[in-house]
PDB file of C-alpha atoms and ligand atoms in Angstrom:
ATOM      1  CA  UNK A   1      14.775  14.548  -0.377  1.00 84.00           C
ATOM      2  CA  UNK A   2      13.025  13.605  -3.598  1.00 92.00           C
ATOM      3  CA  UNK A   3      10.442  10.910  -4.138  1.00 97.00           C
ATOM      4  CA  UNK A   4      10.763   9.268  -7.515  1.00 98.00           C
ATOM      5  CA  UNK A   5       7.779   6.911  -7.394  1.00 98.00           C
ATOM      6  CA  UNK A   6       4.179   6.556  -6.359  1.00 98.00           C
ATOM      7  CA  UNK A   7       3.538   2.872  -5.744  1.00 98.00           C
ATOM      8  CA  UNK A   8      -0.066   2.962  -4.537  1.00 98.00           C
ATOM      9  CA  UNK A   9      -2.662   4.024  -7.108  1.00 98.00           C
ATOM     10  CA  UNK A  10      -6.138   2.710  -7.968  1.00 98.00           C
ATOM     11  CA  UNK A  11      -7.896   2.533 -11.324  1.00 98.00           C
ATOM     12  CA  UNK A  12     -11.418   1.715 -12.450  1.00 98.00           C
ATOM     13  CA  UNK A  13     -10.490  -1.972 -12.196  1.00 98.00           C
ATOM     14  CA  UNK A  14     -11.219  -1.551  -8.481  1.00 97.00           C
ATOM     15  CA  UNK A  15     -12.656   1.617  -6.924  1.00 97.00           C
ATOM     16  CA  UNK A  16     -10.534   4.221  -8.697  1.00 97.00           C
ATOM     17  CA  UNK A  17     -11.807   6.723 -11.245  1.00 97.00           C
ATOM     18  CA  UNK A  18      -9.191   6.522 -13.961  1.00 96.00           C
ATOM     19  CA  UNK A  19      -7.914   4.251 -16.666  1.00 98.00           C
ATOM     20  CA  UNK A  20      -4.363   2.924 -16.420  1.00 98.00           C
ATOM     21  CA  UNK A  21      -3.362   5.271 -19.253  1.00 98.00           C
ATOM     22  CA  UNK A  22      -4.783   8.307 -17.422  1.00 98.00           C
ATOM     23  CA  UNK A  23      -2.733   7.293 -14.384  1.00 98.00           C
ATOM     24  CA  UNK A  24       0.453   6.958 -16.397  1.00 98.00           C
ATOM     25  CA  UNK A  25      -0.133  10.271 -18.180  1.00 98.00           C
ATOM     26  CA  UNK A  26      -0.629  11.928 -14.764  1.00 98.00           C
ATOM     27  CA  UNK A  27       2.583  10.344 -13.448  1.00 98.00           C
ATOM     28  CA  UNK A  28       4.392  11.710 -16.501  1.00 98.00           C
ATOM     29  CA  UNK A  29       3.113  15.231 -15.798  1.00 98.00           C
ATOM     30  CA  UNK A  30       4.365  14.901 -12.211  1.00 97.00           C
ATOM     31  CA  UNK A  31       7.789  13.873 -13.427  1.00 97.00           C
ATOM     32  CA  UNK A  32       7.733  10.543 -11.620  1.00 98.00           C
ATOM     33  CA  UNK A  33      10.164   7.851 -12.692  1.00 98.00           C
ATOM     34  CA  UNK A  34       7.837   5.049 -11.599  1.00 98.00           C
ATOM     35  CA  UNK A  35       4.179   4.511 -10.905  1.00 98.00           C
ATOM     36  CA  UNK A  36       2.533   1.315  -9.680  1.00 98.00           C
ATOM     37  CA  UNK A  37      -1.092   0.452 -10.369  1.00 98.00           C
ATOM     38  CA  UNK A  38      -2.222  -1.371  -7.257  1.00 98.00           C
ATOM     39  CA  UNK A  39      -5.907  -2.165  -7.318  1.00 98.00           C
ATOM     40  CA  UNK A  40      -7.715  -3.680  -4.338  1.00 98.00           C
ATOM     41  CA  UNK A  41      -7.726  -7.444  -3.854  1.00 98.00           C
ATOM     42  CA  UNK A  42     -10.839  -9.391  -4.935  1.00 98.00           C
ATOM     43  CA  UNK A  43     -12.334  -9.934  -1.469  1.00 98.00           C
ATOM     44  CA  UNK A  44     -12.908  -6.257  -0.822  1.00 96.00           C
ATOM     45  CA  UNK A  45     -16.646  -5.626  -0.434  1.00 95.00           C
ATOM     46  CA  UNK A  46     -17.715  -3.942  -3.681  1.00 91.00           C
ATOM     47  CA  UNK A  47     -14.308  -2.289  -4.129  1.00 94.00           C
ATOM     48  CA  UNK A  48     -12.058  -5.140  -5.234  1.00 96.00           C
ATOM     49  CA  UNK A  49     -10.981  -6.352  -8.663  1.00 98.00           C
ATOM     50  CA  UNK A  50     -13.462  -8.833 -10.160  1.00 97.00           C
ATOM     51  CA  UNK A  51     -10.910 -11.638  -9.792  1.00 96.00           C
ATOM     52  CA  UNK A  52      -7.148 -11.963  -9.413  1.00 96.00           C
ATOM     53  CA  UNK A  53      -6.738 -12.530 -13.163  1.00 96.00           C
ATOM     54  CA  UNK A  54      -7.272  -8.782 -13.606  1.00 98.00           C
ATOM     55  CA  UNK A  55      -3.689  -8.233 -12.455  1.00 98.00           C
ATOM     56  CA  UNK A  56      -2.491 -10.172 -15.509  1.00 98.00           C
ATOM     57  CA  UNK A  57      -4.540  -7.930 -17.779  1.00 98.00           C
ATOM     58  CA  UNK A  58      -3.006  -4.923 -16.084  1.00 98.00           C
ATOM     59  CA  UNK A  59       0.500  -6.308 -16.609  1.00 98.00           C
ATOM     60  CA  UNK A  60      -0.147  -6.390 -20.349  1.00 98.00           C
ATOM     61  CA  UNK A  61      -1.409  -2.824 -20.315  1.00 98.00           C
ATOM     62  CA  UNK A  62       1.544  -1.710 -18.210  1.00 98.00           C
ATOM     63  CA  UNK A  63       4.018  -3.185 -20.677  1.00 98.00           C
ATOM     64  CA  UNK A  64       2.348  -1.252 -23.508  1.00 98.00           C
ATOM     65  CA  UNK A  65       2.186   1.991 -21.531  1.00 98.00           C
ATOM     66  CA  UNK A  66       5.845   1.716 -20.495  1.00 97.00           C
ATOM     67  CA  UNK A  67       6.670   1.876 -24.225  1.00 97.00           C
ATOM     68  CA  UNK A  68       4.514   4.942 -24.784  1.00 98.00           C
ATOM     69  CA  UNK A  69       5.431   7.052 -21.741  1.00 98.00           C
ATOM     70  CA  UNK A  70       8.729   7.959 -20.063  1.00 98.00           C
ATOM     71  CA  UNK A  71       7.613   6.281 -16.835  1.00 98.00           C
ATOM     72  CA  UNK A  72       8.292   2.779 -15.607  1.00 98.00           C
ATOM     73  CA  UNK A  73       4.824   1.319 -15.104  1.00 98.00           C
ATOM     74  CA  UNK A  74       4.558  -1.355 -12.446  1.00 98.00           C
ATOM     75  CA  UNK A  75       1.622  -3.506 -11.433  1.00 98.00           C
ATOM     76  CA  UNK A  76       0.871  -4.565  -7.907  1.00 98.00           C
ATOM     77  CA  UNK A  77      -2.014  -5.398  -5.649  1.00 98.00           C
ATOM     78  CA  UNK A  78      -3.302  -3.808  -2.494  1.00 98.00           C
ATOM     79  CA  UNK A  79      -4.256  -7.126  -0.982  1.00 98.00           C
ATOM     80  CA  UNK A  80      -6.729  -7.379   1.858  1.00 98.00           C
ATOM     81  CA  UNK A  81      -5.824  -9.148   5.053  1.00 98.00           C
ATOM     82  CA  UNK A  82      -8.709 -11.627   5.207  1.00 98.00           C
ATOM     83  CA  UNK A  83      -8.077 -13.581   8.397  1.00 98.00           C
ATOM     84  CA  UNK A  84      -6.591 -13.251  11.842  1.00 98.00           C
ATOM     85  CA  UNK A  85      -3.885 -15.648  10.622  1.00 98.00           C
ATOM     86  CA  UNK A  86      -2.716 -12.987   8.207  1.00 98.00           C
ATOM     87  CA  UNK A  87      -3.918 -14.586   4.972  1.00 98.00           C
ATOM     88  CA  UNK A  88      -4.289 -12.244   2.004  1.00 98.00           C
ATOM     89  CA  UNK A  89      -6.631 -12.388  -0.980  1.00 98.00           C
ATOM     90  CA  UNK A  90      -4.133 -12.628  -3.831  1.00 98.00           C
ATOM     91  CA  UNK A  91      -2.951 -16.130  -4.716  1.00 97.00           C
ATOM     92  CA  UNK A  92       0.745 -17.038  -4.742  1.00 97.00           C
ATOM     93  CA  UNK A  93       0.802 -17.669  -8.510  1.00 97.00           C
ATOM     94  CA  UNK A  94      -0.299 -14.082  -9.139  1.00 98.00           C
ATOM     95  CA  UNK A  95       1.966 -12.645  -6.444  1.00 98.00           C
ATOM     96  CA  UNK A  96       4.951 -14.083  -8.288  1.00 97.00           C
ATOM     97  CA  UNK A  97       4.029 -11.991 -11.338  1.00 97.00           C
ATOM     98  CA  UNK A  98       3.527  -8.721  -9.488  1.00 98.00           C
ATOM     99  CA  UNK A  99       6.072  -5.936  -9.118  1.00 98.00           C
ATOM    100  CA  UNK A 100       4.684  -4.607  -5.841  1.00 98.00           C
ATOM    101  CA  UNK A 101       2.762  -6.413  -3.129  1.00 98.00           C
ATOM    102  CA  UNK A 102       0.892  -4.334  -0.570  1.00 98.00           C
ATOM    103  CA  UNK A 103      -1.295  -5.617   2.232  1.00 98.00           C
ATOM    104  CA  UNK A 104      -3.647  -3.503   4.261  1.00 98.00           C
ATOM    105  CA  UNK A 105      -6.369  -3.759   6.852  1.00 98.00           C
ATOM    106  CA  UNK A 106      -9.751  -2.641   5.508  1.00 97.00           C
ATOM    107  CA  UNK A 107     -13.068  -2.783   7.354  1.00 96.00           C
ATOM    108  CA  UNK A 108     -14.906  -3.908   4.221  1.00 95.00           C
ATOM    109  CA  UNK A 109     -13.668  -7.406   3.349  1.00 97.00           C
ATOM    110  CA  UNK A 110     -15.172 -10.854   3.049  1.00 97.00           C
ATOM    111  CA  UNK A 111     -13.057 -12.960   5.380  1.00 98.00           C
ATOM    112  CA  UNK A 112     -12.001 -16.537   5.059  1.00 97.00           C
ATOM    113  CA  UNK A 113     -13.139 -18.183   7.318  1.00 97.00           C
ATOM    114  CA  UNK A 114     -16.396 -16.329   6.688  1.00 97.00           C
ATOM    115  CA  UNK A 115     -17.345 -15.901  10.359  1.00 98.00           C
ATOM    116  CA  UNK A 116     -14.396 -13.587  10.968  1.00 98.00           C
ATOM    117  CA  UNK A 117     -16.333 -11.100   8.819  1.00 98.00           C
ATOM    118  CA  UNK A 118     -18.770 -11.008  11.738  1.00 98.00           C
ATOM    119  CA  UNK A 119     -16.405 -11.428  14.696  1.00 98.00           C
ATOM    120  CA  UNK A 120     -13.541  -9.241  13.458  1.00 98.00           C
ATOM    121  CA  UNK A 121     -14.480  -6.974  10.524  1.00 97.00           C
ATOM    122  CA  UNK A 122     -17.991  -5.980  11.641  1.00 97.00           C
ATOM    123  CA  UNK A 123     -16.838  -4.698  15.083  1.00 97.00           C
ATOM    124  CA  UNK A 124     -14.169  -2.644  13.285  1.00 97.00           C
ATOM    125  CA  UNK A 125     -16.860  -1.099  11.107  1.00 95.00           C
ATOM    126  CA  UNK A 126     -18.917  -0.238  14.163  1.00 96.00           C
ATOM    127  CA  UNK A 127     -15.714   1.019  15.786  1.00 94.00           C
ATOM    128  CA  UNK A 128     -15.512   3.778  13.175  1.00 92.00           C
ATOM    129  CA  UNK A 129     -18.061   5.609  15.280  1.00 93.00           C
ATOM    130  CA  UNK A 130     -17.845   3.850  18.667  1.00 94.00           C
ATOM    131  CA  UNK A 131     -14.489   4.499  20.301  1.00 93.00           C
ATOM    132  CA  UNK A 132     -14.477   1.763  22.931  1.00 96.00           C
ATOM    133  CA  UNK A 133     -15.273  -0.921  20.342  1.00 95.00           C
ATOM    134  CA  UNK A 134     -12.514   0.434  18.118  1.00 95.00           C
ATOM    135  CA  UNK A 135     -10.021   0.072  20.958  1.00 95.00           C
ATOM    136  CA  UNK A 136     -11.164  -3.460  21.778  1.00 96.00           C
ATOM    137  CA  UNK A 137     -10.165  -4.547  18.280  1.00 97.00           C
ATOM    138  CA  UNK A 138      -6.584  -3.294  18.552  1.00 98.00           C
ATOM    139  CA  UNK A 139      -5.114  -6.615  19.673  1.00 98.00           C
ATOM    140  CA  UNK A 140      -6.882  -8.702  17.017  1.00 98.00           C
ATOM    141  CA  UNK A 141      -5.972  -6.202  14.291  1.00 98.00           C
ATOM    142  CA  UNK A 142      -2.340  -6.237  15.372  1.00 98.00           C
ATOM    143  CA  UNK A 143      -2.245 -10.045  15.383  1.00 98.00           C
ATOM    144  CA  UNK A 144      -3.631 -10.165  11.844  1.00 98.00           C
ATOM    145  CA  UNK A 145      -1.368  -7.475  10.409  1.00 98.00           C
ATOM    146  CA  UNK A 146       1.802  -8.829  12.037  1.00 98.00           C
ATOM    147  CA  UNK A 147       0.970 -12.308  10.703  1.00 98.00           C
ATOM    148  CA  UNK A 148       0.425 -10.831   7.227  1.00 98.00           C
ATOM    149  CA  UNK A 149       3.847  -9.156   7.388  1.00 98.00           C
ATOM    150  CA  UNK A 150       5.572 -12.327   8.559  1.00 98.00           C
ATOM    151  CA  UNK A 151       3.827 -14.738   6.161  1.00 98.00           C
ATOM    152  CA  UNK A 152       3.753 -12.853   2.861  1.00 98.00           C
ATOM    153  CA  UNK A 153       6.471 -11.270   0.664  1.00 98.00           C
ATOM    154  CA  UNK A 154       5.145  -7.747   1.135  1.00 98.00           C
ATOM    155  CA  UNK A 155       6.780  -4.641  -0.276  1.00 98.00           C
ATOM    156  CA  UNK A 156       4.889  -2.541   2.245  1.00 98.00           C
ATOM    157  CA  UNK A 157       1.757  -2.310   4.362  1.00 98.00           C
ATOM    158  CA  UNK A 158      -0.755   0.370   3.436  1.00 98.00           C
ATOM    159  CA  UNK A 159      -1.864   3.088   5.873  1.00 98.00           C
ATOM    160  CA  UNK A 160      -1.202   1.242   9.179  1.00 98.00           C
ATOM    161  CA  UNK A 161      -3.520   2.608  11.863  1.00 97.00           C
ATOM    162  CA  UNK A 162      -6.129   4.027   9.498  1.00 97.00           C
ATOM    163  CA  UNK A 163      -9.633   3.095  10.791  1.00 95.00           C
ATOM    164  CA  UNK A 164      -8.508  -0.323  12.096  1.00 97.00           C
ATOM    165  CA  UNK A 165      -6.216   0.558  15.003  1.00 98.00           C
ATOM    166  CA  UNK A 166      -3.070  -1.480  15.663  1.00 98.00           C
ATOM    167  CA  UNK A 167      -0.121  -1.490  18.047  1.00 98.00           C
ATOM    168  CA  UNK A 168       2.279   0.317  15.740  1.00 98.00           C
ATOM    169  CA  UNK A 169       5.376  -0.680  17.714  1.00 98.00           C
ATOM    170  CA  UNK A 170       4.562  -4.371  17.305  1.00 98.00           C
ATOM    171  CA  UNK A 171       3.830  -3.887  13.618  1.00 98.00           C
ATOM    172  CA  UNK A 172       7.047  -1.900  13.149  1.00 98.00           C
ATOM    173  CA  UNK A 173       9.020  -4.671  14.867  1.00 98.00           C
ATOM    174  CA  UNK A 174       7.660  -7.213  12.407  1.00 98.00           C
ATOM    175  CA  UNK A 175       8.386  -4.902   9.468  1.00 98.00           C
ATOM    176  CA  UNK A 176      11.934  -4.229  10.655  1.00 98.00           C
ATOM    177  CA  UNK A 177      12.510  -7.988  10.774  1.00 98.00           C
ATOM    178  CA  UNK A 178      11.296  -8.717   7.239  1.00 98.00           C
ATOM    179  CA  UNK A 179      12.203  -5.545   5.292  1.00 97.00           C
ATOM    180  CA  UNK A 180       8.539  -4.700   4.691  1.00 98.00           C
ATOM    181  CA  UNK A 181       8.028  -0.924   4.745  1.00 98.00           C
ATOM    182  CA  UNK A 182       5.323   1.065   6.522  1.00 98.00           C
ATOM    183  CA  UNK A 183       3.406   3.500   4.394  1.00 98.00           C
ATOM    184  CA  UNK A 184       2.946   7.203   4.914  1.00 98.00           C
ATOM    185  CA  UNK A 185      -0.315   7.526   2.996  1.00 98.00           C
ATOM    186  CA  UNK A 186      -1.008  11.056   1.786  1.00 98.00           C
ATOM    187  CA  UNK A 187      -4.510  10.245   0.551  1.00 97.00           C
ATOM    188  CA  UNK A 188      -6.220   9.723   3.913  1.00 97.00           C
ATOM    189  CA  UNK A 189      -6.502  11.743   7.095  1.00 93.00           C
ATOM    190  CA  UNK A 190      -5.087   9.838  10.078  1.00 94.00           C
ATOM    191  CA  UNK A 191      -2.196  10.073  12.522  1.00 96.00           C
ATOM    192  CA  UNK A 192       0.771   9.668  10.198  1.00 98.00           C
ATOM    193  CA  UNK A 193       3.195  11.062  12.773  1.00 98.00           C
ATOM    194  CA  UNK A 194       2.837   8.005  14.983  1.00 98.00           C
ATOM    195  CA  UNK A 195       3.624   5.752  12.026  1.00 98.00           C
ATOM    196  CA  UNK A 196       6.865   7.630  11.385  1.00 98.00           C
ATOM    197  CA  UNK A 197       7.802   7.603  15.072  1.00 98.00           C
ATOM    198  CA  UNK A 198       7.211   3.832  15.368  1.00 98.00           C
ATOM    199  CA  UNK A 199       9.220   3.119  12.217  1.00 98.00           C
ATOM    200  CA  UNK A 200      12.117   5.263  13.389  1.00 98.00           C
ATOM    201  CA  UNK A 201      12.049   3.786  16.878  1.00 98.00           C
ATOM    202  CA  UNK A 202      12.033   0.160  15.655  1.00 98.00           C
ATOM    203  CA  UNK A 203      14.164   0.539  12.532  1.00 98.00           C
ATOM    204  CA  UNK A 204      11.461  -0.190   9.962  1.00 98.00           C
ATOM    205  CA  UNK A 205      11.541   1.354   6.524  1.00 98.00           C
ATOM    206  CA  UNK A 206       8.988   3.833   5.236  1.00 98.00           C
ATOM    207  CA  UNK A 207       7.426   4.572   1.868  1.00 98.00           C
ATOM    208  CA  UNK A 208       5.292   7.532   0.798  1.00 98.00           C
ATOM    209  CA  UNK A 209       2.353   7.047  -1.564  1.00 98.00           C
ATOM    210  CA  UNK A 210      -0.750   8.922  -2.659  1.00 98.00           C
ATOM    211  CA  UNK A 211      -3.320   6.076  -2.651  1.00 98.00           C
ATOM    212  CA  UNK A 212      -4.753   8.038  -5.531  1.00 98.00           C
ATOM    213  CA  UNK A 213      -8.221   7.209  -6.843  1.00 98.00           C
ATOM    214  CA  UNK A 214      -8.150  10.109  -9.346  1.00 98.00           C
ATOM    215  CA  UNK A 215      -5.502  11.080 -11.911  1.00 98.00           C
ATOM    216  CA  UNK A 216      -4.957  14.513 -10.395  1.00 97.00           C
ATOM    217  CA  UNK A 217      -3.855  12.963  -7.096  1.00 98.00           C
ATOM    218  CA  UNK A 218      -1.138  10.749  -8.579  1.00 98.00           C
ATOM    219  CA  UNK A 219       2.233  11.793  -7.145  1.00 98.00           C
ATOM    220  CA  UNK A 220       0.648  14.203  -4.640  1.00 98.00           C
ATOM    221  CA  UNK A 221       3.199  13.379  -1.934  1.00 98.00           C
ATOM    222  CA  UNK A 222       4.051  16.729  -0.331  1.00 97.00           C
ATOM    223  CA  UNK A 223       2.548  15.886   3.073  1.00 97.00           C
ATOM    224  CA  UNK A 224       4.840  12.867   3.226  1.00 98.00           C
ATOM    225  CA  UNK A 225       7.926  14.845   2.292  1.00 97.00           C
ATOM    226  CA  UNK A 226       7.119  17.360   5.036  1.00 97.00           C
ATOM    227  CA  UNK A 227       6.851  14.534   7.578  1.00 98.00           C
ATOM    228  CA  UNK A 228      10.131  12.995   6.485  1.00 97.00           C
ATOM    229  CA  UNK A 229      11.782  16.394   6.892  1.00 97.00           C
ATOM    230  CA  UNK A 230      10.132  17.003  10.258  1.00 98.00           C
ATOM    231  CA  UNK A 231      11.540  13.753  11.687  1.00 98.00           C
ATOM    232  CA  UNK A 232      14.819  13.956   9.730  1.00 97.00           C
ATOM    233  CA  UNK A 233      14.271  10.514   8.259  1.00 97.00           C
ATOM    234  CA  UNK A 234      17.332   9.534   6.214  1.00 96.00           C
ATOM    235  CA  UNK A 235      16.575   8.803   2.528  1.00 96.00           C
ATOM    236  CA  UNK A 236      18.057   5.309   2.887  1.00 96.00           C
ATOM    237  CA  UNK A 237      15.144   4.468   5.150  1.00 97.00           C
ATOM    238  CA  UNK A 238      12.533   5.480   2.571  1.00 98.00           C
ATOM    239  CA  UNK A 239      11.933   3.035  -0.273  1.00 98.00           C
ATOM    240  CA  UNK A 240      10.933   5.590  -2.878  1.00 98.00           C
ATOM    241  CA  UNK A 241      13.328   8.401  -1.919  1.00 96.00           C
ATOM    242  CA  UNK A 242      16.616   9.627  -3.125  1.00 85.00           C
ATOM    243  CA  UNK A 243      18.740  12.620  -2.220  1.00 73.00           C
ATOM    244  CA  UNK A 244      17.550  15.739  -3.998  1.00 69.00           C
ATOM    245  CA  UNK A 245      21.006  16.472  -5.375  1.00 58.00           C
ATOM    246  CA  UNK A 246      21.648  12.931  -6.585  1.00 49.00           C
ATOM    247  CA  UNK A 247      21.871  12.696 -10.351  1.00 47.00           C
ATOM    248  CA  UNK A 248      20.020   9.866 -12.011  1.00 43.00           C
ATOM    249  CA  UNK A 249      22.341   7.265 -13.442  1.00 39.00           C
ATOM    250  CA  UNK A 250      21.663   6.932 -17.188  1.00 38.00           C
ATOM    251  CA  UNK A 251      19.785   3.768 -17.977  1.00 38.00           C
ATOM    252  CA  UNK A 252      19.211   2.931 -14.346  1.00 37.00           C
ATOM    253  CA  UNK A 253      16.406   3.937 -12.055  1.00 43.00           C
ATOM    254  CA  UNK A 254      16.609   2.617  -8.527  1.00 44.00           C
ATOM    255  CA  UNK A 255      13.187   1.213  -7.926  1.00 50.00           C
ATOM    256  CA  UNK A 256      11.104  -1.432  -6.343  1.00 56.00           C
ATOM    257  CA  UNK A 257      12.856  -4.111  -8.390  1.00 50.00           C
ATOM    258  CA  UNK A 258      15.955  -3.457  -6.283  1.00 52.00           C
ATOM    259  CA  UNK A 259      14.305  -4.155  -2.981  1.00 51.00           C
ATOM    260  CA  UNK A 260      15.507  -7.120  -0.967  1.00 43.00           C
ATOM    261  CA  UNK A 261      13.218  -9.973  -0.028  1.00 43.00           C
ATOM    262  CA  UNK A 262      10.744  -9.651  -2.867  1.00 45.00           C
ATOM    263  CA  UNK A 263      10.186 -12.036  -5.735  1.00 39.00           C
ATOM    264  CA  UNK A 264       9.984  -9.303  -8.327  1.00 38.00           C
ATOM    265  CA  UNK A 265       9.214  -9.940 -11.958  1.00 37.00           C
ATOM    266  CA  UNK A 266      10.770  -8.009 -14.774  1.00 33.00           C
ATOM    267  CA  UNK A 267       9.156  -4.734 -15.685  1.00 28.00           C
TER     268      UNK A 267
HETATM  269 ZN1  LIG L   1      -6.223   0.811   1.528  1.00 56.24          ZN
HETATM  270 ZN1  LIG L   2      -5.426   1.985  -1.618  1.00 56.24          ZN
END
């Protein structure tokens, strides 16, 4: 199996340490056909984009870079889930212009309503070091993430189960119903096996990304490929995979624009 894209990469517009051009140059060196710049949504505490208009700036840069490099450059957002109702912090008008829409649970967001920052996010932060508190948040986290999957046109959810624990079977059920994929994130240490098992068991799709914050990590996806092999996941179930022996069709790269259920703009 080959992975032709890395659709989860951060730049200095959020908490990454690279310019968009450095990311695209790194993707070129890796031989990727596509890379998506997906900076954190604006309600991330000290790690988000300054406002959602930044994604429009990035679209302009991506169009220029796509001309200069042999890589299709996409722009997306790694939106934060900011309420137990599954709201995310990227407005619909911007979502319609994005190529990729990710949502993820992060224990450093300003919620709306604000008090959920105290009643939901703060216990998850404490739960990083206190196991019983972490477990007590599982139900609330699952409710929020499932609602985000059901209520937003997501391409995939980032690193399910990382830090903020969820019921992966319930999340996978929701993903299987909407076509949203579950990410195998190679940039963080967490139990990726259970994500793959839940997706396979419930029929959800998977996607492998680096979550790179540095140019040298762009396209570093080997851990994900090993997991896909270990569980014999068919390439059709992986959004950014194709058979290793499949020849690219001239002038056509199967990519995120071909995914069902997404309002995808031109790239
Ligand atoms: Zn994340
Ligand atoms: Zn990320």
